[in-house]
mmCIF file of C-alpha atoms in Angstrom:
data_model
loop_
_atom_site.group_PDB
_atom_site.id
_atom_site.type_symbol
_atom_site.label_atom_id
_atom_site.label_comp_id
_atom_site.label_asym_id
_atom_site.label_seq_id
_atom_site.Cartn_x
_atom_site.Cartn_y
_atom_site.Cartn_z
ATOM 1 C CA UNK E 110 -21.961 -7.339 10.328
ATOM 2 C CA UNK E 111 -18.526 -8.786 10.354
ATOM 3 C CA UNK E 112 -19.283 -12.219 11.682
ATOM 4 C CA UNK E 113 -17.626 -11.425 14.644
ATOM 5 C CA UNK E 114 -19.025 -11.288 18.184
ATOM 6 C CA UNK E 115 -17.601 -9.700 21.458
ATOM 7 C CA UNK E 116 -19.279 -9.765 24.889
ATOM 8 C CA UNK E 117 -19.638 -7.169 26.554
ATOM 9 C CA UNK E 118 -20.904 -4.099 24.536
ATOM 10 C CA UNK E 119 -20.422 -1.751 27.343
ATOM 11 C CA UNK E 120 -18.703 -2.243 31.083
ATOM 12 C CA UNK E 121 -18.300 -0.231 34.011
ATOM 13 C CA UNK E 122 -15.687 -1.316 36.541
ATOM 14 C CA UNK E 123 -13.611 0.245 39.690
ATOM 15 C CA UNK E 124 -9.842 0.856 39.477
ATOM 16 C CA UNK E 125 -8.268 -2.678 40.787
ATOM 17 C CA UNK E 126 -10.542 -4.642 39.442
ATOM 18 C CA UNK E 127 -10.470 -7.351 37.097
ATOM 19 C CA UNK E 128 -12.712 -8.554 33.648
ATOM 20 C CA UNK E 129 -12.895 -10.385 30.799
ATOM 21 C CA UNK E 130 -13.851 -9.715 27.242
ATOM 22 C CA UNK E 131 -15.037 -12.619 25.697
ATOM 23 C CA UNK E 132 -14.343 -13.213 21.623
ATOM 24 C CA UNK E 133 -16.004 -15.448 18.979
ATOM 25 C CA UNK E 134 -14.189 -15.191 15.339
ATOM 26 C CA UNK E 135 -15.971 -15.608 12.430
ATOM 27 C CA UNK E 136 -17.152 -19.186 11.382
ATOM 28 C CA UNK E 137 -14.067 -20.725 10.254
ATOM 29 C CA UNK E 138 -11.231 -18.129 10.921
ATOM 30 C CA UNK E 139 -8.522 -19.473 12.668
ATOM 31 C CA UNK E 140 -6.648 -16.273 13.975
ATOM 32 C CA UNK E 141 -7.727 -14.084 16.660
ATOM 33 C CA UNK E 142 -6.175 -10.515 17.392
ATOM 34 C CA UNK E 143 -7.108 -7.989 20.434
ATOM 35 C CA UNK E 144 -6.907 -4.652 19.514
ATOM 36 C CA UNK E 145 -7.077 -1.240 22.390
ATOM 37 C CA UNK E 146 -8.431 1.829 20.827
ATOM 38 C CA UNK E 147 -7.873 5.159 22.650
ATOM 39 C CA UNK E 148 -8.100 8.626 22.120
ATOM 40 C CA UNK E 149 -4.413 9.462 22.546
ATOM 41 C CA UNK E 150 -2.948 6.258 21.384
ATOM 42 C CA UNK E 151 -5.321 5.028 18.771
ATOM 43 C CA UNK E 152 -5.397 1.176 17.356
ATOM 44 C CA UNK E 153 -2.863 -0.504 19.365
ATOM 45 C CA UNK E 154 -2.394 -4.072 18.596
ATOM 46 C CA UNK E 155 -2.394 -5.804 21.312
ATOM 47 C CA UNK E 156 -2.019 -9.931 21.104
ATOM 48 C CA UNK E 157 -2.588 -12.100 18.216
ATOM 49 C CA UNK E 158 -3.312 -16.718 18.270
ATOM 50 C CA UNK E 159 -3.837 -18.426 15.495
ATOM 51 C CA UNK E 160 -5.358 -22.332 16.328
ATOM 52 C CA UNK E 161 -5.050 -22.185 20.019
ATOM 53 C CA UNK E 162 -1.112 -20.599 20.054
ATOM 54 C CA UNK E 163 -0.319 -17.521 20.618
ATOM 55 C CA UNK E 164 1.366 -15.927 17.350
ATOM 56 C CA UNK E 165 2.088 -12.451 18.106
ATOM 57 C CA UNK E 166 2.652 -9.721 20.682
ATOM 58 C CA UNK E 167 1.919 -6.099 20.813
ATOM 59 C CA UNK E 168 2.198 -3.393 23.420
ATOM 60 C CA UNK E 169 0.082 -5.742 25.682
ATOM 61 C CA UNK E 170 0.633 -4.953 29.819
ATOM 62 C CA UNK E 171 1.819 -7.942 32.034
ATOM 63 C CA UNK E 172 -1.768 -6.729 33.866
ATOM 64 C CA UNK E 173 -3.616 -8.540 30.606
ATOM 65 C CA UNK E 174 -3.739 -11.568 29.987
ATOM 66 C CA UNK E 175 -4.940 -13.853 26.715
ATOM 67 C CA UNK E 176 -5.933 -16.759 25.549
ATOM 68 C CA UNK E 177 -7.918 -18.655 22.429
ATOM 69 C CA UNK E 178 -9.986 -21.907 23.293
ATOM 70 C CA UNK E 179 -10.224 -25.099 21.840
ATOM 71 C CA UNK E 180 -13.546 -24.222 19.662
ATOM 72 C CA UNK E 181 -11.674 -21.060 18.645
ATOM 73 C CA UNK E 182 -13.017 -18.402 20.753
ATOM 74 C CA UNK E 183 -10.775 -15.874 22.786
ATOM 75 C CA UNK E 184 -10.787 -14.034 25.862
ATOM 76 C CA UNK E 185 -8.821 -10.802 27.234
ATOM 77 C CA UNK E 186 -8.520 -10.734 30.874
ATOM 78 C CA UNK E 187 -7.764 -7.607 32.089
ATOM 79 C CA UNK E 188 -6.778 -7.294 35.693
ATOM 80 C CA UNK E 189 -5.809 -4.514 38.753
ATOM 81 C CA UNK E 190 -7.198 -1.816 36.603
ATOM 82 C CA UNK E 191 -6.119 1.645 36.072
ATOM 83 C CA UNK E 192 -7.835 4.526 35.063
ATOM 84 C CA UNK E 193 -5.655 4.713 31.841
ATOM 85 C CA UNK E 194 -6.598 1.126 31.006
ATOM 86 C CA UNK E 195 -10.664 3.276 29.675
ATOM 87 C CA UNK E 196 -10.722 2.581 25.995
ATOM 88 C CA UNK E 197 -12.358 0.360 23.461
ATOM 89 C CA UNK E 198 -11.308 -2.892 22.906
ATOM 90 C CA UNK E 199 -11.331 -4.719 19.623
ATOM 91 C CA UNK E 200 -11.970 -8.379 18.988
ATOM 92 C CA UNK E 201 -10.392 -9.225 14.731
ATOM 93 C CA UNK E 202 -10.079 -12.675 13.085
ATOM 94 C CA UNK E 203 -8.812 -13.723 9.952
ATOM 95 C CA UNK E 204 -8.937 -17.406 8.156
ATOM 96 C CA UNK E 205 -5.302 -17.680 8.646
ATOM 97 C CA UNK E 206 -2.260 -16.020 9.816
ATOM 98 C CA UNK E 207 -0.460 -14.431 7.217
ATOM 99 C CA UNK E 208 -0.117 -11.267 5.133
ATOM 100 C CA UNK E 209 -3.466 -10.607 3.169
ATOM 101 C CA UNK E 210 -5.613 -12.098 4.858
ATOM 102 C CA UNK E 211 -8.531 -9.557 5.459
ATOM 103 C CA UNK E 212 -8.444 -8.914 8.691
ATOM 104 C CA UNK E 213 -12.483 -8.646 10.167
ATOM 105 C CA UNK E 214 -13.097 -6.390 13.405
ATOM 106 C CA UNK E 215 -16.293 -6.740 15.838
ATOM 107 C CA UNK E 216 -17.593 -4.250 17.254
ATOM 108 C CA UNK E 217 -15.993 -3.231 20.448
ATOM 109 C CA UNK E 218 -16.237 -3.560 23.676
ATOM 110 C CA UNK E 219 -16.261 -0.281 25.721
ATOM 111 C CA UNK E 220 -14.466 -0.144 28.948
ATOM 112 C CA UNK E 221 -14.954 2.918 31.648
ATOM 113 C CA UNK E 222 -12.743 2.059 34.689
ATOM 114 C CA UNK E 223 -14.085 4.627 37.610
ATOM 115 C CA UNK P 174 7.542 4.731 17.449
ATOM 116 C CA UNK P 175 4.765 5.221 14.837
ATOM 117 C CA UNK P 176 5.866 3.136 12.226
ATOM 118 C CA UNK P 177 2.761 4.673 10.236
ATOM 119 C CA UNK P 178 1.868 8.015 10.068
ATOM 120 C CA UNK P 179 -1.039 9.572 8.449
ATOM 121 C CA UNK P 180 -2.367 12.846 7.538
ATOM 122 C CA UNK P 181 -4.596 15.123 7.893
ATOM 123 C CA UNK P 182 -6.197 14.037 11.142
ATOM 124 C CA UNK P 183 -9.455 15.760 10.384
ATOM 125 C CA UNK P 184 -10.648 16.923 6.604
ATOM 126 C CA UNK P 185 -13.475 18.684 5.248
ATOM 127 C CA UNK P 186 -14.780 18.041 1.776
ATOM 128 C CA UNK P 187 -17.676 19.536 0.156
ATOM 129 C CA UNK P 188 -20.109 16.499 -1.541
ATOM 130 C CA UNK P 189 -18.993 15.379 -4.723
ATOM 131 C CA UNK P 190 -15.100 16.929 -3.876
ATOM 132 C CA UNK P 191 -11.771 14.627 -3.576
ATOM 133 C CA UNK P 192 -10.883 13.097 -0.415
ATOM 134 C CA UNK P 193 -7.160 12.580 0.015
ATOM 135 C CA UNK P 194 -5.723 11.292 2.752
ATOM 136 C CA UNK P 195 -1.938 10.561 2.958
ATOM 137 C CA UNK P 196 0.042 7.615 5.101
ATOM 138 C CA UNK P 197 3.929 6.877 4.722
ATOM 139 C CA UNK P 198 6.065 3.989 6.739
ATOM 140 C CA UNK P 199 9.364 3.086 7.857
ATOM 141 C CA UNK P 200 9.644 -0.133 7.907
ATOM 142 C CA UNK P 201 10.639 -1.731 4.127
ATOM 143 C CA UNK P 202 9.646 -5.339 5.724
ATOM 144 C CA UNK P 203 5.491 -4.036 5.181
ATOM 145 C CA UNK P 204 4.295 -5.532 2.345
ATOM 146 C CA UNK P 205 0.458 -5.259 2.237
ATOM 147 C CA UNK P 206 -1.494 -1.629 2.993
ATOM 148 C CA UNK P 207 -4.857 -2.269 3.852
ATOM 149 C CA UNK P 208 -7.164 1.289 4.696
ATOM 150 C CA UNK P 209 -9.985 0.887 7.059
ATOM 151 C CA UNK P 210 -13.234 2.483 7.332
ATOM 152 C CA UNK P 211 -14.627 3.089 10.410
ATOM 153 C CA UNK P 212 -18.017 4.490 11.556
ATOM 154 C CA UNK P 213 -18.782 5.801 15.124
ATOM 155 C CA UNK P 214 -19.660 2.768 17.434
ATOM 156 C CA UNK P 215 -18.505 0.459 14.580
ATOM 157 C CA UNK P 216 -15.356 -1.543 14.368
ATOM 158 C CA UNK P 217 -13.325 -0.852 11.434
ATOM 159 C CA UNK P 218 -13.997 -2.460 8.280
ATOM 160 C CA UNK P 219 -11.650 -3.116 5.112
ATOM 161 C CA UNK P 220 -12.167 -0.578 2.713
ATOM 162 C CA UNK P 221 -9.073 -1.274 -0.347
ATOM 163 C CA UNK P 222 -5.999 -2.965 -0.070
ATOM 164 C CA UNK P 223 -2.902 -2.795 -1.943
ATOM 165 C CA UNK P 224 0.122 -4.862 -2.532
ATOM 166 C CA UNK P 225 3.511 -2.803 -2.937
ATOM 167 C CA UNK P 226 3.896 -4.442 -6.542
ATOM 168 C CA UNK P 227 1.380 -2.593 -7.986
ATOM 169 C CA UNK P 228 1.667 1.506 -8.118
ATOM 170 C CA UNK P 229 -2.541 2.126 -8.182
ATOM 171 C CA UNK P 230 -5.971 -0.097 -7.394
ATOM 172 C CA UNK P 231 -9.472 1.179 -7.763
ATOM 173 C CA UNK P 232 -12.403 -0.325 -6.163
ATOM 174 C CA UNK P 233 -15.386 2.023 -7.694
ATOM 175 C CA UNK P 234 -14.748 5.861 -5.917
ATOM 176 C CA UNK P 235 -11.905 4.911 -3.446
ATOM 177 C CA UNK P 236 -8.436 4.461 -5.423
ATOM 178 C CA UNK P 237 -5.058 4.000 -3.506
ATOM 179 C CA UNK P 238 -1.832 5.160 -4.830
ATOM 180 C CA UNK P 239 1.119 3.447 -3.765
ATOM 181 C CA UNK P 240 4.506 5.074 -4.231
ATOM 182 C CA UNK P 241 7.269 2.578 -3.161
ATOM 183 C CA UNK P 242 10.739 4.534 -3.552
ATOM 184 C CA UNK P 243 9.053 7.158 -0.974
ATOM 185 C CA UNK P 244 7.448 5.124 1.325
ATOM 186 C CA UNK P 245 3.884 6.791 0.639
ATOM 187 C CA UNK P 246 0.489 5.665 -0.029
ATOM 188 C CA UNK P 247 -2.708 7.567 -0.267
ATOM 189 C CA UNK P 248 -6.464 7.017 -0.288
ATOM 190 C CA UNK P 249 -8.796 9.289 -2.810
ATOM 191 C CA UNK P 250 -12.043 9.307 -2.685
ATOM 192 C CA UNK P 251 -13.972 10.465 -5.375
ATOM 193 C CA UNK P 252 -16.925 12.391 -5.391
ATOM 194 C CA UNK P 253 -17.186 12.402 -1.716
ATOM 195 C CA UNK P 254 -20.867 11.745 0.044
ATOM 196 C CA UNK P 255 -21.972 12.629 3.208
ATOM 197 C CA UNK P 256 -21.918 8.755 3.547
ATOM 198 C CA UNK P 257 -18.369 8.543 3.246
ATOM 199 C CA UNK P 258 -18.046 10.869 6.511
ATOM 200 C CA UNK P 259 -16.613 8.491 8.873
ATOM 201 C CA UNK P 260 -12.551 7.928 10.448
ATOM 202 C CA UNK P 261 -10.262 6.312 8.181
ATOM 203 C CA UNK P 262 -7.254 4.524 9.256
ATOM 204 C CA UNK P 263 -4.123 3.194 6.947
ATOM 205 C CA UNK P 264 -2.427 0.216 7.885
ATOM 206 C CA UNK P 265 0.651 -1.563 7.002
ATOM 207 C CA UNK P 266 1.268 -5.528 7.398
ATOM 208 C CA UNK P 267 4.326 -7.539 7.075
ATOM 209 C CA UNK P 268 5.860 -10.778 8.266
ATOM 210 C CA UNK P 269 4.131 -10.615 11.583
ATOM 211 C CA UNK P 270 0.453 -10.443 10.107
ATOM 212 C CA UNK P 271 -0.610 -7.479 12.464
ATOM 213 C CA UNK P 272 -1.414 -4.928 11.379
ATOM 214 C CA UNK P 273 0.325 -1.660 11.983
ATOM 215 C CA UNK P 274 -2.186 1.014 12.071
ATOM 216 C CA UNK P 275 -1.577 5.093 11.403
ATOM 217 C CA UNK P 276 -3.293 7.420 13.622
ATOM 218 C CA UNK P 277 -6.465 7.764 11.799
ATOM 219 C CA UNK P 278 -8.918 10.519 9.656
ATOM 220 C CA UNK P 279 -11.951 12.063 10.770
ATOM 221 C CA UNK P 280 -13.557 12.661 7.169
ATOM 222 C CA UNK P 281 -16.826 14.962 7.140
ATOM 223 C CA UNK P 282 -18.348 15.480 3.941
ATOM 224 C CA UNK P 283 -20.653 18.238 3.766
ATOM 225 C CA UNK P 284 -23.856 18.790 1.608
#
């Protein structure tokens, strides 16, 4: 168990509509990254905040959306979905931004858009 | 662009053979190579890491060897156990703290 938690485990959802992964880091870690893992495009990094800012940006869709919260915890809002948008989604933390930090990953949360 | 890329995609190894699986990069600005483990319905989970000053690290069976000049770094396993059947992923960091991930492993081991 990595110490980190993402809610939902599984969804189901219709093409055009909207959800929201929900993210708690491990105790203490301060950076939060969102991660999309697909069969043709693998682990794409989406979005990373460290302390409430956002820090980095991937290959992230002006469809998602992302923020962290005061008490740390992130969401990924994904909106008008699309078939293509079907893949895994990974929540990661780390106790701080910067190169070396370990890097933990929970354990997914599946999305099947219909 | 696939600043990482790794090979093979898929490997067979009979129990107690060497695993090798190979990654190189672009982009000279990576400065920490962390592989992955990951097992089906799991996320992915640090395996080694390396820094680019050092050429080798060992953590018990899994060593990574890190050739600078060409870009390259590869994991070994030794003596490989059905265990150790899982997908493993390279990954490159720099500057920007994500990491950069290559395209992934599928590693059976068979008995």
């Amino acid at each position: 168990d990595s110490g980190v938690t993402q809610t939902p485990k599984h969804l189901i959802t219709a093409t055009g509509q909207r959800v929201t992964l929900r993210c708690s880091p491990r105790s203490g870690d301060l950076s939060v990254y969102w991660y999309q893992q697909s069969l043709d495009q693998g682990l794409q990094f989406l979005i990373q905040y460290y302390n409430g800012e956002e820090r980095a940006k991937g290959n992230i869709l002006e469809r998602f959306s992302a923020q962290q919260f005061p008490d740390l915890h992130s969401e990924l809002n994904l909106s008008s979905l699309e078939l293509g948008d079907s893949a895994l989604y990974f929540c990661a933390s780390s106790p701080r931004a910067g190169v070396g930090n370990t890097i933990y990953f929970g354990e997914g949360s599946w999305l099947t858009v219909v | 662009q696939q600043q990482v890329k790794q090979s093979p995609q898929s490997l067979i190894v009979q129990k107690g053979g060497i695993s090798i699986i190979n990654c190189a990069y672009e982009n000279t600005a990576f400065d920490y190579f962390p592989w992955y483990q990951q097992f089906p319905g799991k996320g992915p989970a640090l395996l080694i890491a390396i820094r680019p000053d050092v050429s080798e690290k060992k953590e018990g069976r899994f060593t990574i060897s890190f050739n600078k000049s060409a870009k390259q770094f590869s994991l070994h396993i030794m003596d490989s156990q059905p265990g150790d059947s899982a997908t493993y992923f390279c990954a490159a960091q720099g500057g920007g703290n994500k990491l950069t991930f290559g395209t992934g492993t599928q590693l059976k081991v068979e008995l």
